[in-house]
Amino acid sequence: MRLFTRFLVLCALTLVAACGGDPAPSPAVKEGPALWQVQRGDMKGWLFGTIHVLPKGVAWETPTIRAAMAKADRLVLEAADLQDEEKTLALFESMGRSPGLPPLEARVPDKEKAALDKAISDGGTSTQILSGYESWAAAMLLSAATQQELGVSQDDGVEPVLIAAFTKAGKPIGGLETIERQFGAFDTLPQAAQSQLLVQTVHEAKDMKGLYDRILKAWSTGDMEAIAREDQIGEQPDPVVEEAVLVARNRDWVKAIEPMKGAPFIAVGAGHLTGRENLIDLLKARGFAVTRVQ
């Protein structure tokens, strides 16, 4: 499983990213990103797999997606306060820092130190800065730093467009969890799991552009099989990390969706819609009819 993919692209954990660089080429969207209709009892809504950082000019709003947004009575994101940058950064600083932390290089095996130094240097940050953060937070900051060469931005991602459209239509916006819950999934990981997360982030930074380009192409054409295949490439994650960051959150989201009525437009990172105990499979297990409509 490509943990870097999950953080950078397909799960809403790119909240501290500061992106720049030359814009990446925008793909021509053919059929468009994947969209499902979700129905059970008094609820008939939609489930949309998003991508959180994009280059400018990606035309992902197909007629099918726009029609679903128009029919929906509300927007449901991973976290309702996803775009509150001030709150997000404050939470990240309070949860991601701890006193008396060892230097960052002391938290990885000796054989990984050279790769860590290179990733930090290439990302334009420093060991001194990252050492002030817990390993999970340092990994997230390192992921954000390595985005610089991609020319992508969270500002150009899917969520800001959805928020603007539903706000303009006067429709409410809610969330399946809070930002605290998102960061908490990492903050409660054992130190060994956090260190492994940091190592994997360093490894996956080596092929960052190729990985992002493949994921962007797969997402923009609705190729969920290609996204799922990326999960099988490279190192497998610590089961503790996978459980906390992906599976447990998916289970919580199903519980939040179950009592919903009406026509919600539910938008979550596409990475939550593939793999073990993904959100689609969990919804089906709870009696929801989940039908691909794009």
Tab-separated table of C-alpha atoms in Angstrom:
chain	number	residue	atom	x	y	z
A	1	MET	CA	0.000	0.000	0.000
A	2	ARG	CA	1.274	3.425	-0.951
A	3	LEU	CA	0.969	5.350	2.284
A	4	PHE	CA	2.410	8.401	0.589
A	5	THR	CA	-0.442	8.207	-1.918
A	6	ARG	CA	-2.951	8.048	0.894
A	7	PHE	CA	-1.514	11.100	2.631
A	8	LEU	CA	-0.697	13.228	-0.379
A	9	VAL	CA	-3.551	12.583	-2.737
A	10	LEU	CA	-6.428	10.385	-1.739
A	11	CYS	CA	-7.139	10.977	1.928
A	12	ALA	CA	-7.873	14.359	3.431
A	13	LEU	CA	-4.617	14.515	5.330
A	14	THR	CA	-2.862	17.068	3.151
A	15	LEU	CA	-4.034	19.766	5.489
A	16	VAL	CA	-0.619	21.291	6.155
A	17	ALA	CA	0.603	21.329	2.574
A	18	ALA	CA	2.148	24.466	1.110
A	19	CYS	CA	2.578	23.838	-2.588
A	20	GLY	CA	4.342	25.669	-5.354
A	21	GLY	CA	6.553	25.028	-8.346
A	22	ASP	CA	5.639	24.884	-12.004
A	23	PRO	CA	2.099	23.700	-12.751
A	24	ALA	CA	1.739	20.059	-13.707
A	25	PRO	CA	-0.004	19.324	-17.012
A	26	SER	CA	-3.764	18.945	-16.592
A	27	PRO	CA	-5.144	15.628	-17.849
A	28	ALA	CA	-8.026	15.504	-20.272
A	29	VAL	CA	-10.918	14.026	-18.316
A	30	LYS	CA	-12.661	11.393	-20.407
A	31	GLU	CA	-15.411	9.684	-18.454
A	32	GLY	CA	-14.731	11.547	-15.233
A	33	PRO	CA	-14.059	10.543	-11.617
A	34	ALA	CA	-15.998	7.711	-10.006
A	35	LEU	CA	-19.432	8.471	-8.538
A	36	TRP	CA	-21.881	6.120	-6.849
A	37	GLN	CA	-25.514	6.391	-5.808
A	38	VAL	CA	-26.119	5.186	-2.260
A	39	GLN	CA	-29.596	4.208	-1.117
A	40	ARG	CA	-31.248	2.670	1.933
A	41	GLY	CA	-34.626	3.474	3.451
A	42	ASP	CA	-35.222	7.229	3.510
A	43	MET	CA	-31.747	8.036	2.220
A	44	LYS	CA	-30.915	8.292	-1.472
A	45	GLY	CA	-27.663	10.125	-1.925
A	46	TRP	CA	-24.291	10.003	-3.660
A	47	LEU	CA	-20.763	8.922	-2.784
A	48	PHE	CA	-17.941	10.700	-4.589
A	49	GLY	CA	-14.268	9.789	-4.428
A	50	THR	CA	-12.200	12.967	-4.348
A	51	ILE	CA	-8.589	13.964	-4.863
A	52	HIS	CA	-7.317	16.611	-2.480
A	53	VAL	CA	-4.491	18.261	-4.407
A	54	LEU	CA	-4.670	19.102	-8.104
A	55	PRO	CA	-2.934	21.167	-10.750
A	56	LYS	CA	-4.925	24.058	-12.122
A	57	GLY	CA	-7.453	23.456	-14.861
A	58	VAL	CA	-8.545	19.858	-14.277
A	59	ALA	CA	-12.117	19.745	-15.607
A	60	TRP	CA	-13.560	17.045	-13.350
A	61	GLU	CA	-17.121	18.410	-13.027
A	62	THR	CA	-18.955	16.236	-15.540
A	63	PRO	CA	-22.692	16.642	-16.266
A	64	THR	CA	-23.387	13.579	-14.109
A	65	ILE	CA	-21.542	15.057	-11.126
A	66	ARG	CA	-23.167	18.463	-11.558
A	67	ALA	CA	-26.611	16.858	-11.740
A	68	ALA	CA	-25.978	14.930	-8.526
A	69	MET	CA	-24.788	18.110	-6.767
A	70	ALA	CA	-27.914	19.940	-7.910
A	71	LYS	CA	-30.232	17.197	-6.632
A	72	ALA	CA	-28.395	16.798	-3.303
A	73	ASP	CA	-29.816	18.544	-0.247
A	74	ARG	CA	-26.449	18.893	1.536
A	75	LEU	CA	-22.718	18.264	1.262
A	76	VAL	CA	-20.978	15.849	3.628
A	77	LEU	CA	-17.151	15.964	3.690
A	78	GLU	CA	-14.660	13.970	5.715
A	79	ALA	CA	-14.532	16.947	8.080
A	80	ALA	CA	-16.846	19.960	7.900
A	81	ASP	CA	-14.039	22.319	8.948
A	82	LEU	CA	-11.648	20.913	6.354
A	83	GLN	CA	-10.923	24.305	4.822
A	84	ASP	CA	-10.379	26.178	8.105
A	85	GLU	CA	-6.653	26.607	7.652
A	86	GLU	CA	-6.097	28.575	10.848
A	87	LYS	CA	-7.801	25.944	12.994
A	88	THR	CA	-6.050	23.111	11.174
A	89	LEU	CA	-2.579	24.570	11.639
A	90	ALA	CA	-3.246	25.340	15.298
A	91	LEU	CA	-4.367	21.767	15.933
A	92	PHE	CA	-1.419	20.394	14.012
A	93	GLU	CA	1.014	22.418	16.088
A	94	SER	CA	-0.601	21.470	19.396
A	95	MET	CA	-0.973	17.769	18.588
A	96	GLY	CA	2.175	17.311	16.504
A	97	ARG	CA	4.716	18.752	18.910
A	98	SER	CA	6.068	17.276	22.141
A	99	PRO	CA	8.925	18.411	24.402
A	100	GLY	CA	12.171	16.486	24.645
A	101	LEU	CA	11.943	14.637	21.347
A	102	PRO	CA	15.101	12.944	20.024
A	103	PRO	CA	16.620	14.251	16.760
A	104	LEU	CA	14.756	13.047	13.697
A	105	GLU	CA	17.712	11.044	12.388
A	106	ALA	CA	17.763	9.087	15.651
A	107	ARG	CA	14.237	7.834	14.955
A	108	VAL	CA	15.112	5.866	11.822
A	109	PRO	CA	17.492	2.917	11.325
A	110	ASP	CA	21.085	3.800	10.428
A	111	LYS	CA	20.644	2.464	6.887
A	112	GLU	CA	17.820	4.979	6.295
A	113	LYS	CA	19.605	8.110	7.489
A	114	ALA	CA	21.150	9.010	4.125
A	115	ALA	CA	17.769	8.683	2.374
A	116	LEU	CA	16.139	10.776	5.087
A	117	ASP	CA	18.749	13.515	4.692
A	118	LYS	CA	18.250	13.558	0.914
A	119	ALA	CA	14.444	13.719	1.164
A	120	ILE	CA	14.698	16.583	3.646
A	121	SER	CA	17.195	18.455	1.468
A	122	ASP	CA	15.172	17.897	-1.716
A	123	GLY	CA	12.056	19.131	0.065
A	124	GLY	CA	13.738	22.361	1.072
A	125	THR	CA	13.241	21.841	4.800
A	126	SER	CA	15.674	20.895	7.570
A	127	THR	CA	16.253	18.236	10.187
A	128	GLN	CA	16.300	20.922	12.853
A	129	ILE	CA	12.781	22.049	11.968
A	130	LEU	CA	11.325	18.547	11.665
A	131	SER	CA	12.944	17.299	14.877
A	132	GLY	CA	10.564	19.477	16.871
A	133	TYR	CA	7.650	17.329	15.730
A	134	GLU	CA	6.520	13.842	16.589
A	135	SER	CA	7.397	11.326	13.895
A	136	TRP	CA	3.896	11.195	12.380
A	137	ALA	CA	3.798	14.985	12.085
A	138	ALA	CA	7.345	15.114	10.682
A	139	ALA	CA	6.305	12.553	8.054
A	140	MET	CA	3.309	14.681	7.107
A	141	LEU	CA	5.424	17.837	6.861
A	142	LEU	CA	8.001	15.996	4.772
A	143	SER	CA	5.220	14.824	2.446
A	144	ALA	CA	4.008	18.418	2.153
A	145	ALA	CA	7.523	19.664	1.415
A	146	THR	CA	8.014	17.147	-1.375
A	147	GLN	CA	4.860	18.407	-3.084
A	148	GLN	CA	6.716	21.546	-4.117
A	149	GLU	CA	7.930	20.113	-7.421
A	150	LEU	CA	4.490	18.822	-8.431
A	151	GLY	CA	2.891	22.202	-8.982
A	152	VAL	CA	-0.324	21.086	-7.288
A	153	SER	CA	-2.368	22.699	-4.556
A	154	GLN	CA	-5.086	21.867	-2.094
A	155	ASP	CA	-6.671	25.166	-3.185
A	156	ASP	CA	-7.220	23.585	-6.611
A	157	GLY	CA	-8.501	20.309	-5.160
A	158	VAL	CA	-12.051	19.035	-5.266
A	159	GLU	CA	-13.229	20.130	-1.823
A	160	PRO	CA	-12.983	23.917	-2.316
A	161	VAL	CA	-15.089	23.622	-5.480
A	162	LEU	CA	-17.722	21.549	-3.709
A	163	ILE	CA	-17.812	23.889	-0.726
A	164	ALA	CA	-18.214	26.941	-2.963
A	165	ALA	CA	-21.012	25.316	-4.987
A	166	PHE	CA	-23.047	24.156	-1.997
A	167	THR	CA	-22.501	27.443	-0.154
A	168	LYS	CA	-23.730	29.387	-3.181
A	169	ALA	CA	-26.800	27.123	-3.370
A	170	GLY	CA	-27.529	27.755	0.323
A	171	LYS	CA	-27.213	24.080	1.194
A	172	PRO	CA	-25.701	22.934	4.509
A	173	ILE	CA	-22.224	21.404	4.764
A	174	GLY	CA	-21.389	18.755	7.334
A	175	GLY	CA	-18.666	16.238	8.093
A	176	LEU	CA	-18.207	12.581	8.972
A	177	GLU	CA	-15.534	13.403	11.560
A	178	THR	CA	-13.493	16.311	12.882
A	179	ILE	CA	-9.986	17.469	12.068
A	180	GLU	CA	-9.058	16.460	15.622
A	181	ARG	CA	-10.141	12.910	14.759
A	182	GLN	CA	-8.041	12.938	11.605
A	183	PHE	CA	-4.866	14.037	13.361
A	184	GLY	CA	-5.717	11.862	16.347
A	185	ALA	CA	-5.503	8.748	14.177
A	186	PHE	CA	-1.803	9.497	13.815
A	187	ASP	CA	-1.136	11.064	17.190
A	188	THR	CA	-2.155	7.892	19.030
A	189	LEU	CA	0.074	5.563	17.000
A	190	PRO	CA	2.851	3.755	18.892
A	191	GLN	CA	6.289	5.251	18.349
A	192	ALA	CA	7.473	2.224	16.378
A	193	ALA	CA	4.589	2.640	13.938
A	194	GLN	CA	5.288	6.368	13.600
A	195	SER	CA	8.944	5.689	12.828
A	196	GLN	CA	7.985	3.166	10.159
A	197	LEU	CA	5.601	5.716	8.711
A	198	LEU	CA	8.451	8.203	8.474
A	199	VAL	CA	10.681	5.662	6.718
A	200	GLN	CA	7.989	4.795	4.183
A	201	THR	CA	7.361	8.472	3.484
A	202	VAL	CA	11.068	8.872	2.720
A	203	HIS	CA	11.048	5.855	0.386
A	204	GLU	CA	7.954	6.905	-1.518
A	205	ALA	CA	9.196	10.459	-1.968
A	206	LYS	CA	11.736	9.057	-4.457
A	207	ASP	CA	9.023	8.342	-7.040
A	208	MET	CA	6.662	11.103	-6.002
A	209	LYS	CA	6.006	12.599	-9.448
A	210	GLY	CA	5.499	9.284	-11.205
A	211	LEU	CA	3.210	8.106	-8.433
A	212	TYR	CA	1.148	11.294	-8.462
A	213	ASP	CA	0.821	11.278	-12.246
A	214	ARG	CA	-0.465	7.695	-12.244
A	215	ILE	CA	-2.947	8.393	-9.479
A	216	LEU	CA	-4.188	11.585	-11.135
A	217	LYS	CA	-4.769	9.792	-14.435
A	218	ALA	CA	-6.594	6.931	-12.708
A	219	TRP	CA	-8.768	9.243	-10.622
A	220	SER	CA	-9.694	11.591	-13.481
A	221	THR	CA	-10.904	8.661	-15.594
A	222	GLY	CA	-12.648	6.806	-12.770
A	223	ASP	CA	-10.237	3.868	-12.928
A	224	MET	CA	-10.632	2.532	-9.393
A	225	GLU	CA	-8.857	-0.696	-10.342
A	226	ALA	CA	-5.715	1.272	-11.167
A	227	ILE	CA	-5.953	3.094	-7.847
A	228	ALA	CA	-6.327	-0.242	-6.071
A	229	ARG	CA	-3.277	-1.614	-7.888
A	230	GLU	CA	-1.160	1.224	-6.534
A	231	ASP	CA	-1.990	-0.065	-3.061
A	232	GLN	CA	-0.179	-3.287	-3.886
A	233	ILE	CA	3.022	-1.652	-5.126
A	234	GLY	CA	5.959	-1.171	-2.813
A	235	GLU	CA	6.181	-1.776	0.888
A	236	GLN	CA	3.228	-2.960	2.889
A	237	PRO	CA	2.221	-0.696	5.790
A	238	ASP	CA	2.363	-1.496	9.454
A	239	PRO	CA	-1.023	-3.156	10.205
A	240	VAL	CA	-1.355	-0.836	13.207
A	241	VAL	CA	-1.121	2.200	10.915
A	242	GLU	CA	-3.545	0.791	8.354
A	243	GLU	CA	-6.066	-0.011	11.070
A	244	ALA	CA	-5.874	3.404	12.734
A	245	VAL	CA	-5.616	5.666	9.706
A	246	LEU	CA	-7.882	3.892	7.233
A	247	VAL	CA	-9.982	1.001	8.482
A	248	ALA	CA	-11.104	2.365	11.854
A	249	ARG	CA	-12.065	5.683	10.281
A	250	ASN	CA	-14.050	3.918	7.546
A	251	ARG	CA	-15.977	2.020	10.219
A	252	ASP	CA	-16.711	5.257	12.046
A	253	TRP	CA	-17.902	6.882	8.828
A	254	VAL	CA	-20.393	4.098	8.157
A	255	LYS	CA	-21.872	4.712	11.597
A	256	ALA	CA	-22.197	8.405	10.752
A	257	ILE	CA	-23.847	7.662	7.395
A	258	GLU	CA	-26.342	5.065	8.658
A	259	PRO	CA	-28.836	7.485	10.269
A	260	MET	CA	-28.773	9.915	7.338
A	261	LYS	CA	-31.976	10.681	5.446
A	262	GLY	CA	-32.665	12.706	2.352
A	263	ALA	CA	-30.123	13.235	-0.426
A	264	PRO	CA	-26.599	13.848	0.897
A	265	PHE	CA	-23.654	14.300	-1.461
A	266	ILE	CA	-20.909	12.487	0.454
A	267	ALA	CA	-17.386	13.336	-0.729
A	268	VAL	CA	-14.400	11.463	0.714
A	269	GLY	CA	-10.897	10.724	-0.486
A	270	ALA	CA	-10.948	8.080	-3.212
A	271	GLY	CA	-8.343	6.123	-1.248
A	272	HIS	CA	-11.062	5.219	1.248
A	273	LEU	CA	-13.053	3.491	-1.500
A	274	THR	CA	-10.553	0.732	-2.273
A	275	GLY	CA	-8.711	-1.850	-0.192
A	276	ARG	CA	-9.543	-3.764	2.951
A	277	GLU	CA	-12.811	-2.730	4.622
A	278	ASN	CA	-13.254	0.169	2.249
A	279	LEU	CA	-16.250	2.431	2.684
A	280	ILE	CA	-18.230	0.951	-0.223
A	281	ASP	CA	-17.932	-2.616	1.054
A	282	LEU	CA	-18.829	-1.544	4.583
A	283	LEU	CA	-21.924	0.298	3.363
A	284	LYS	CA	-23.052	-2.731	1.355
A	285	ALA	CA	-22.593	-4.909	4.437
A	286	ARG	CA	-24.980	-2.579	6.295
A	287	GLY	CA	-27.698	-3.016	3.680
A	288	PHE	CA	-27.045	-0.005	1.463
A	289	ALA	CA	-27.447	-0.361	-2.293
A	290	VAL	CA	-24.315	1.195	-3.806
A	291	THR	CA	-24.521	1.639	-7.581
A	292	ARG	CA	-21.803	3.090	-9.798
A	293	VAL	CA	-23.339	5.900	-11.896
A	294	GLN	CA	-20.086	7.276	-13.363
